[in-house]
Coordinates of C-alpha atoms and ligand atoms in Angstrom, one line a residue:
M457 CA 81.5 98.8 108.3
L458 CA 82.9 99.2 111.8
K459 CA 80.1 97.4 113.5
D460 CA 81.5 94.5 115.6
K461 CA 85.0 95.1 114.4
N462 CA 87.8 94.8 117.0
I463 CA 90.0 97.9 117.0
V464 CA 93.1 97.8 119.1
L465 CA 94.0 101.4 119.8
G466 CA 97.6 102.2 120.9
I467 CA 97.9 105.6 122.6
T468 CA 101.3 107.1 123.0
G469 CA 102.6 110.1 124.9
G470 CA 101.6 113.2 123.0
I471 CA 99.2 116.0 123.8
A472 CA 97.0 114.8 120.8
A473 CA 96.0 112.0 123.1
Y474 CA 93.1 114.2 124.2
K475 CA 91.7 114.1 120.7
V476 CA 91.7 110.3 120.8
V477 CA 89.0 110.5 123.4
D478 CA 86.8 111.6 120.5
V479 CA 88.1 108.8 118.2
V480 CA 87.1 106.2 120.8
S481 CA 83.7 107.8 121.2
R482 CA 83.1 107.8 117.4
L483 CA 84.3 104.2 117.1
K484 CA 81.9 103.1 119.8
K485 CA 79.0 104.9 118.3
Q486 CA 79.6 103.0 115.1
G487 CA 79.5 99.7 117.0
A488 CA 83.2 98.8 117.1
N489 CA 84.8 97.0 120.1
V490 CA 87.8 99.1 121.2
E491 CA 90.7 97.7 123.2
V492 CA 93.0 100.5 124.4
I493 CA 96.7 100.0 125.1
M494 CA 98.3 103.1 126.7
T495 CA 102.0 103.7 127.1
E496 CA 103.0 104.9 130.6
H497 CA 103.7 108.3 129.0
A498 CA 100.2 108.4 127.5
T499 CA 98.7 108.1 130.9
E500 CA 100.4 111.4 131.9
F501 CA 98.2 113.2 129.3
V502 CA 94.8 111.6 129.7
S503 CA 93.7 109.3 132.5
P504 CA 93.1 105.6 131.6
L505 CA 89.7 106.0 133.4
T506 CA 88.5 108.3 130.6
F507 CA 89.2 105.7 127.9
Q508 CA 87.9 102.9 130.1
T509 CA 84.6 104.8 130.5
L510 CA 84.3 105.4 126.8
S511 CA 85.4 102.1 125.5
I512 CA 83.6 100.1 128.2
N513 CA 86.7 97.9 128.4
S514 CA 89.6 97.8 130.9
I515 CA 92.7 99.6 129.7
H516 CA 96.0 97.8 129.1
V517 CA 99.1 99.7 130.3
N518 CA 101.5 97.5 132.1
M519 CA 103.1 94.5 130.5
F520 CA 103.6 92.8 133.9
A521 CA 100.3 93.7 135.6
E522 CA 98.3 91.0 137.4
P523 CA 96.8 89.0 134.4
K524 CA 93.0 89.5 134.0
S525 CA 92.7 86.1 132.2
Y526 CA 94.9 83.1 131.4
D527 CA 95.6 84.5 127.9
V528 CA 99.1 86.0 127.3
E529 CA 97.8 89.6 127.1
H530 CA 99.8 91.0 124.2
I531 CA 99.3 87.9 122.1
A532 CA 95.5 87.9 122.8
L533 CA 95.3 91.6 121.9
A534 CA 97.4 91.1 118.8
E535 CA 95.4 88.1 117.5
G536 CA 92.1 89.7 118.3
A537 CA 92.7 92.8 116.3
D538 CA 90.9 93.4 113.1
T539 CA 92.8 96.7 112.8
F540 CA 95.5 98.2 114.9
L541 CA 95.5 102.0 115.2
I542 CA 98.2 104.0 116.9
A543 CA 97.1 107.5 117.7
P544 CA 98.7 109.7 118.5
A545 CA 101.9 108.1 117.0
T546 CA 105.0 109.9 118.3
A547 CA 108.4 109.9 116.6
N548 CA 109.4 107.5 119.3
I549 CA 106.8 104.8 118.6
I550 CA 107.4 105.0 114.9
G551 CA 111.2 104.7 115.5
K552 CA 110.8 101.8 117.8
V553 CA 108.5 99.8 115.4
A554 CA 110.8 100.6 112.5
N555 CA 113.7 99.2 114.4
G556 CA 112.0 96.1 115.8
I557 CA 112.1 97.3 119.4
A558 CA 109.5 95.6 121.6
D559 CA 110.1 96.8 125.2
D560 CA 106.6 97.4 126.5
L561 CA 103.0 96.2 126.1
L562 CA 102.2 98.4 123.1
T563 CA 105.4 97.6 121.1
T564 CA 105.2 93.9 121.8
T565 CA 101.6 93.8 120.7
I566 CA 102.3 95.6 117.5
M567 CA 105.2 93.2 116.8
A568 CA 102.9 90.2 117.4
T569 CA 99.9 91.3 115.3
K570 CA 99.1 90.2 111.8
A571 CA 96.3 92.9 111.5
R572 CA 96.6 96.0 109.5
V573 CA 98.6 98.6 111.5
I574 CA 97.7 102.3 111.0
F575 CA 99.7 105.2 112.5
A576 CA 98.2 108.6 113.0
P577 CA 101.4 110.7 113.6
A578 CA 101.4 113.8 115.8
M579 CA 104.5 115.7 116.6
N580 CA 106.3 119.0 116.2
T581 CA 107.0 120.1 112.6
N582 CA 110.7 119.8 112.9
M583 CA 110.4 116.3 114.4
Y584 CA 108.0 115.3 111.6
S585 CA 110.3 116.6 108.8
N586 CA 113.4 115.1 110.5
P587 CA 114.9 112.7 107.9
I588 CA 115.1 110.0 110.5
V589 CA 111.4 110.1 111.1
Q590 CA 110.7 110.4 107.4
Q591 CA 113.0 107.5 106.7
N592 CA 111.3 105.3 109.4
M593 CA 107.9 106.1 107.9
A594 CA 109.1 105.3 104.4
Y595 CA 110.5 102.0 105.6
L596 CA 107.4 101.0 107.5
T597 CA 105.2 102.0 104.5
D598 CA 107.3 99.7 102.3
L599 CA 106.6 96.9 104.8
G600 CA 102.8 97.6 104.5
Y601 CA 102.2 99.8 107.6
E602 CA 99.9 102.7 106.9
F603 CA 100.0 106.4 107.9
I604 CA 97.2 108.9 108.2
D605 CA 98.8 112.1 107.1
P606 CA 98.9 114.8 109.9
G607 CA 97.4 118.2 109.2
T608 CA 99.0 121.6 109.1
G609 CA 98.2 124.3 111.6
I610 CA 99.2 125.8 115.0
L611 CA 100.8 123.0 117.0
A612 CA 100.9 122.5 120.8
C613 CA 104.4 124.0 120.8
Q614 CA 102.9 127.2 119.4
T615 CA 104.6 126.8 116.0
Y616 CA 102.8 126.6 112.7
G617 CA 103.5 123.7 110.4
T618 CA 102.7 120.1 109.6
G619 CA 102.5 117.6 112.5
R620 CA 99.0 118.1 113.9
M621 CA 97.3 114.7 114.3
A622 CA 94.5 114.1 111.7
E623 CA 91.1 115.0 112.9
P624 CA 89.2 112.3 114.8
I625 CA 86.5 112.1 112.1
D626 CA 89.1 111.6 109.4
I627 CA 90.8 108.9 111.4
V628 CA 87.5 107.1 111.9
N629 CA 86.6 107.5 108.2
Y630 CA 90.0 106.0 107.3
L631 CA 89.4 103.0 109.5
N632 CA 85.9 102.6 108.2
D633 CA 87.2 102.7 104.6
S634 CA 89.9 100.1 105.4
F635 CA 87.2 97.4 105.8
Y636 CA 85.8 97.8 102.3
E637 CA 86.5 95.1 99.8
R638 CA 88.9 96.7 97.3
D639 CA 87.2 95.0 94.3
L640 CA 87.9 97.9 92.0
E641 CA 91.6 98.1 92.6
G642 CA 93.6 98.6 89.4
K643 CA 90.6 100.4 87.7
K644 CA 90.6 104.1 86.8
I645 CA 87.1 105.6 87.3
V646 CA 86.2 109.1 86.2
V647 CA 83.1 110.5 87.8
T648 CA 81.4 113.8 86.9
A649 CA 79.3 115.6 89.4
G650 CA 77.4 118.8 90.1
P651 CA 76.0 121.5 87.8
T652 CA 77.8 123.5 85.2
I653 CA 77.5 127.2 84.9
E654 CA 77.2 129.1 81.7
P655 CA 78.0 132.8 81.9
I656 CA 75.9 135.5 80.3
D657 CA 77.9 138.5 81.6
P658 CA 80.3 139.0 84.5
V659 CA 77.5 138.7 87.1
R660 CA 74.9 136.3 85.6
Y661 CA 74.9 132.7 84.5
I662 CA 72.7 129.8 83.6
T663 CA 72.8 126.8 86.0
N664 CA 70.6 124.1 87.6
H665 CA 69.9 122.7 91.1
S666 CA 72.5 119.9 91.1
S667 CA 74.3 119.8 94.5
G668 CA 76.9 117.3 93.4
K669 CA 75.9 114.8 96.2
M670 CA 75.1 111.9 93.9
G671 CA 78.4 112.2 92.0
Y672 CA 80.5 112.8 95.1
S673 CA 78.9 109.7 96.8
I674 CA 79.9 107.6 93.8
A675 CA 83.5 109.0 93.8
A676 CA 83.9 108.4 97.5
E677 CA 82.6 104.8 97.2
A678 CA 84.8 104.1 94.1
H679 CA 87.8 105.3 96.1
R680 CA 86.9 103.1 99.1
R681 CA 86.7 100.1 96.8
G682 CA 90.3 100.7 95.6
A683 CA 89.7 102.5 92.3
E684 CA 91.9 105.3 91.2
T685 CA 89.2 107.9 91.2
I686 CA 89.0 111.3 89.4
L687 CA 86.2 113.6 90.2
I688 CA 85.4 116.2 87.7
T689 CA 83.0 118.6 89.4
G690 CA 81.1 121.8 88.7
P691 CA 80.8 124.4 91.5
T692 CA 79.4 122.8 94.7
H693 CA 79.5 123.5 98.4
L694 CA 80.6 120.0 99.2
E695 CA 83.8 119.1 101.0
E696 CA 86.3 117.4 98.6
P697 CA 86.5 113.7 99.3
K698 CA 89.9 112.6 100.6
G699 CA 92.3 110.6 98.5
I700 CA 90.6 111.5 95.2
R701 CA 92.0 113.7 92.5
V702 CA 89.4 116.5 92.1
I703 CA 89.2 118.6 88.9
R704 CA 87.1 121.7 89.3
I705 CA 85.4 123.1 86.2
N706 CA 82.7 125.7 85.5
S707 CA 81.1 125.2 82.1
T708 CA 80.0 122.2 80.1
L709 CA 82.8 122.9 77.6
D710 CA 85.3 122.8 80.5
M711 CA 83.8 119.5 81.7
F712 CA 84.0 118.1 78.2
N713 CA 87.7 119.1 78.0
A714 CA 88.5 117.7 81.4
V715 CA 86.8 114.3 80.6
Q716 CA 88.7 114.3 77.3
K717 CA 92.1 114.5 79.1
E718 CA 91.2 111.5 81.3
F719 CA 89.2 109.4 79.0
D720 CA 92.0 107.5 77.1
S721 CA 93.5 106.2 80.3
C722 CA 90.2 105.4 82.1
D723 CA 88.3 102.2 82.4
I724 CA 85.0 103.6 83.5
L725 CA 83.2 106.9 83.1
I726 CA 80.2 107.7 85.3
K727 CA 78.2 110.8 84.2
A728 CA 76.3 111.9 87.3
A729 CA 76.7 115.6 86.6
A730 CA 73.9 117.8 85.3
P731 CA 75.7 119.7 82.6
S732 CA 73.9 122.6 81.0
D733 CA 72.6 121.6 77.6
Y734 CA 72.8 125.2 76.4
R735 CA 75.0 128.2 76.8
S736 CA 74.7 131.8 75.8
K737 CA 75.9 132.5 72.3
T738 CA 77.6 135.6 73.4
V739 CA 79.1 136.5 76.8
D740 CA 79.2 140.2 77.5
S741 CA 82.4 141.5 79.0
Q742 CA 80.3 144.2 80.9
K743 CA 77.3 143.8 83.1
I744 CA 74.2 144.0 80.8
K745 CA 72.3 147.1 81.8
K746 CA 68.6 147.5 81.9
D747 CA 67.9 149.0 78.5
G748 CA 64.6 150.7 79.4
S749 CA 62.6 148.5 76.9
P750 CA 59.6 146.7 78.6
D751 CA 60.7 143.2 77.4
G752 CA 64.3 143.3 78.5
P753 CA 67.2 141.7 76.5
T754 CA 66.9 138.4 74.6
I755 CA 69.6 135.8 75.3
E756 CA 70.3 133.6 72.4
L757 CA 71.3 130.1 73.4
I758 CA 73.4 127.6 71.5
K759 CA 73.8 123.9 72.2
N760 CA 76.6 122.5 74.3
P761 CA 78.3 119.2 73.4
D762 CA 76.7 116.1 74.9
I763 CA 79.6 114.7 76.9
A764 CA 78.0 111.3 77.6
A765 CA 77.0 110.8 74.0
H766 CA 80.4 111.9 72.6
F767 CA 82.4 109.5 74.9
G768 CA 79.7 106.8 74.9
N769 CA 80.0 106.5 71.1
I770 CA 83.8 106.2 71.2
K771 CA 84.1 104.1 74.3
E772 CA 85.5 100.8 72.8
D773 CA 85.8 98.5 75.8
R774 CA 85.4 101.1 78.5
I775 CA 82.2 101.2 80.6
V776 CA 80.2 104.4 80.3
V777 CA 77.3 105.0 82.7
G778 CA 74.8 107.8 82.5
F779 CA 72.0 109.3 84.5
A780 CA 68.6 110.5 83.3
A781 CA 66.9 113.3 85.2
E782 CA 63.3 113.3 84.2
T783 CA 60.0 114.8 85.5
D784 CA 57.7 112.5 83.3
N785 CA 57.9 109.3 81.2
L786 CA 60.9 108.3 83.2
V787 CA 61.6 104.9 81.6
E788 CA 60.8 105.9 78.0
Y789 CA 63.1 108.9 78.0
A790 CA 65.8 107.1 79.9
K791 CA 65.8 104.2 77.4
K792 CA 66.1 106.8 74.5
K793 CA 69.2 108.3 76.3
L794 CA 70.6 104.9 77.0
N795 CA 70.6 104.1 73.2
E796 CA 71.5 107.5 71.8
K797 CA 74.5 107.9 74.2
N798 CA 75.5 104.2 73.8
L799 CA 75.7 103.7 77.6
D800 CA 76.3 100.4 79.3
F801 CA 73.4 101.3 81.7
I802 CA 71.5 104.3 82.8
V803 CA 70.4 105.4 86.2
A804 CA 67.0 107.1 85.9
N805 CA 65.7 109.3 88.6
D806 CA 62.3 111.0 88.6
I807 CA 63.4 114.4 90.0
S808 CA 59.8 115.4 90.7
K809 CA 59.5 112.8 93.5
D810 CA 60.2 113.8 97.2
G811 CA 63.5 112.4 98.3
A812 CA 64.8 111.9 94.7
G813 CA 67.0 113.9 92.4
F814 CA 68.6 117.2 93.2
K815 CA 70.0 118.2 96.6
S816 CA 68.6 115.5 98.8
D817 CA 70.8 112.9 100.6
T818 CA 68.5 110.2 99.1
N819 CA 67.4 109.2 95.6
I820 CA 64.9 106.9 94.0
V821 CA 66.2 105.3 90.9
A822 CA 65.5 102.7 88.3
I823 CA 68.5 101.2 86.5
I824 CA 68.1 100.2 82.9
G825 CA 70.7 97.9 81.2
Q826 CA 71.5 97.4 77.6
E827 CA 69.3 94.3 77.6
G828 CA 66.4 96.5 78.5
V829 CA 65.8 95.1 82.0
I830 CA 64.5 97.7 84.4
T831 CA 65.4 97.3 88.1
D832 CA 63.5 99.6 90.4
Y833 CA 64.9 100.6 93.8
P834 CA 63.2 102.1 96.8
I835 CA 64.2 105.4 98.4
L836 CA 67.9 104.9 99.4
K837 CA 70.8 107.1 100.6
K838 CA 72.9 108.3 97.7
S839 CA 75.8 106.5 99.2
Q840 CA 73.8 103.2 99.0
I841 CA 72.9 103.9 95.4
A842 CA 76.6 104.6 94.7
G843 CA 77.3 101.1 96.0
I844 CA 74.6 99.5 93.8
I845 CA 76.0 101.3 90.7
L846 CA 79.5 100.1 91.4
D847 CA 78.3 96.5 92.1
R848 CA 76.7 96.6 88.7
I849 CA 79.9 97.8 87.1
R850 CA 81.9 95.1 89.0
N851 CA 79.5 92.5 87.5
L852 CA 79.9 93.9 84.0
L853 CA 83.7 93.7 84.4
D854 CA 83.4 90.1 85.6
T855 CA 81.3 89.0 82.7
R856 CA 83.8 90.5 80.3
S857 CA 86.9 88.9 81.7
Ligands
PMT2124 O1 73.8 116.5 92.3 P1 72.6 116.1 93.1 O2 71.9 117.2 93.8 O3 73.0 115.0 94.0 O4 71.5 115.5 92.1 C1 71.7 114.3 91.4 C2 71.3 114.4 89.9 C3 69.8 114.6 89.8 C4 72.0 115.6 89.2 C5 71.8 113.1 89.2 O5 71.1 112.0 89.9 C6 71.4 113.1 87.8 O6 70.3 112.7 87.4 N1 72.3 113.5 86.9 C7 72.1 113.7 85.5 C8 71.4 115.0 85.2 C9 71.2 115.3 83.8 O7 71.8 116.2 83.2 O8 70.4 114.5 83.2 P2 70.0 114.5 81.6 O9 68.9 113.6 81.5 O10 69.8 115.9 81.2 O11 71.3 113.9 80.9 C10 71.5 112.5 80.6 C11 72.9 112.1 80.8 O12 73.7 112.9 79.8 C12 73.5 112.4 82.1 O13 74.4 111.4 82.4 C13 74.3 113.7 81.9 O14 75.4 113.8 82.8 C14 74.7 113.6 80.5 N2 74.9 114.9 79.8 C15 73.8 115.8 79.7 C16 74.0 117.0 79.0 C17 75.3 117.2 78.4 N3 75.4 118.3 77.7 N4 76.2 116.3 78.5 C18 76.1 115.2 79.2 O15 77.0 114.4 79.3

């Protein structure tokens, strides 16, 4: 998404300027053109030469420097920006912009741009919580300026609190996401992901190999495309996607209850999870001991509710999408599930293939719609498959409106 995008990066005078070196490097690796404007104070923290070397562009500092071209510099930068990032953003720059002050190259350029302006604040906790700063940020937010929340931790002033600039990777991800078409804005999407676990006793449980990657990819993509996204996830080792409400559950019954709470108000339910179909009829409160018999204990299993089938059959005008994880007769079994669960379409994956199904970053799927048409896809990243699923949902929404 960042390839060939013009990012104008305003760097102000804070120690977090050193972290922006990494931001520039990451933006360049993704193919963006980066034009850096530094305030005089910023140059005290990191040399312009560092940013010049990394951005492969000359650095803009002085409003009245010998012009490098016949363009009026701040207007050319302002008009050329696809996105304007200010990082680190001090209390001073936020205050100046909020009050319409344009007294140097950076502030005049911000004033002249029509591009999206995104601040990554970095300052001492007391400064950050100061009502003046908070009020300035609230005012700018109302006007459409954006803020990437700072983190909490040990700050340069050796205090602990909120005010540490967001991590470079999160800043770059935020910029990347800002270029997505927000074609699912106004829609509420519930995505289920990962395995469920069904306890047998305090130390043992039944589960499966789902890593959650497929469902998390769908949730992240839905969020980028502007949907209010709720991720209901079984236990995974994945990092929680930012900006998404995450509901953690353990068992299939927990997942059923969590979906039930969200279902009435949702527009779309995507069942990418691998819920356990069965649970142990009894759960021992003590660890089951070896009983000395050669066969060991017998665990009696009972059926869990089928979440996709339950909500598919009461969906009314909501869209419900399911997956089918199969090792044989992929299309035949997937079609059966599509009908039994009353899904709008099903994403079938043959989990016995290399690069498909559980754990991998890729998947190989066939999508089968209500009309019975089967579309086969080659091996793709799970994030790409997430995009294909959401495109298909967008098309369904369009044909219904
Ligand atoms: O998590 P990853 O490691 O990335 O792996 C991805 C995946 C293989 C888990 C995913 O691509 C996938 O196929 N998910 C569905 C797994 C599954 O449970 O398939 P199934 O064929 O048993 O179930 C069919 C559908 O019914 C699925 O949408 C499933 O979520 C749903 N289901 C199943 C059982 C149950 N009790 N309730 C359900 O809602």
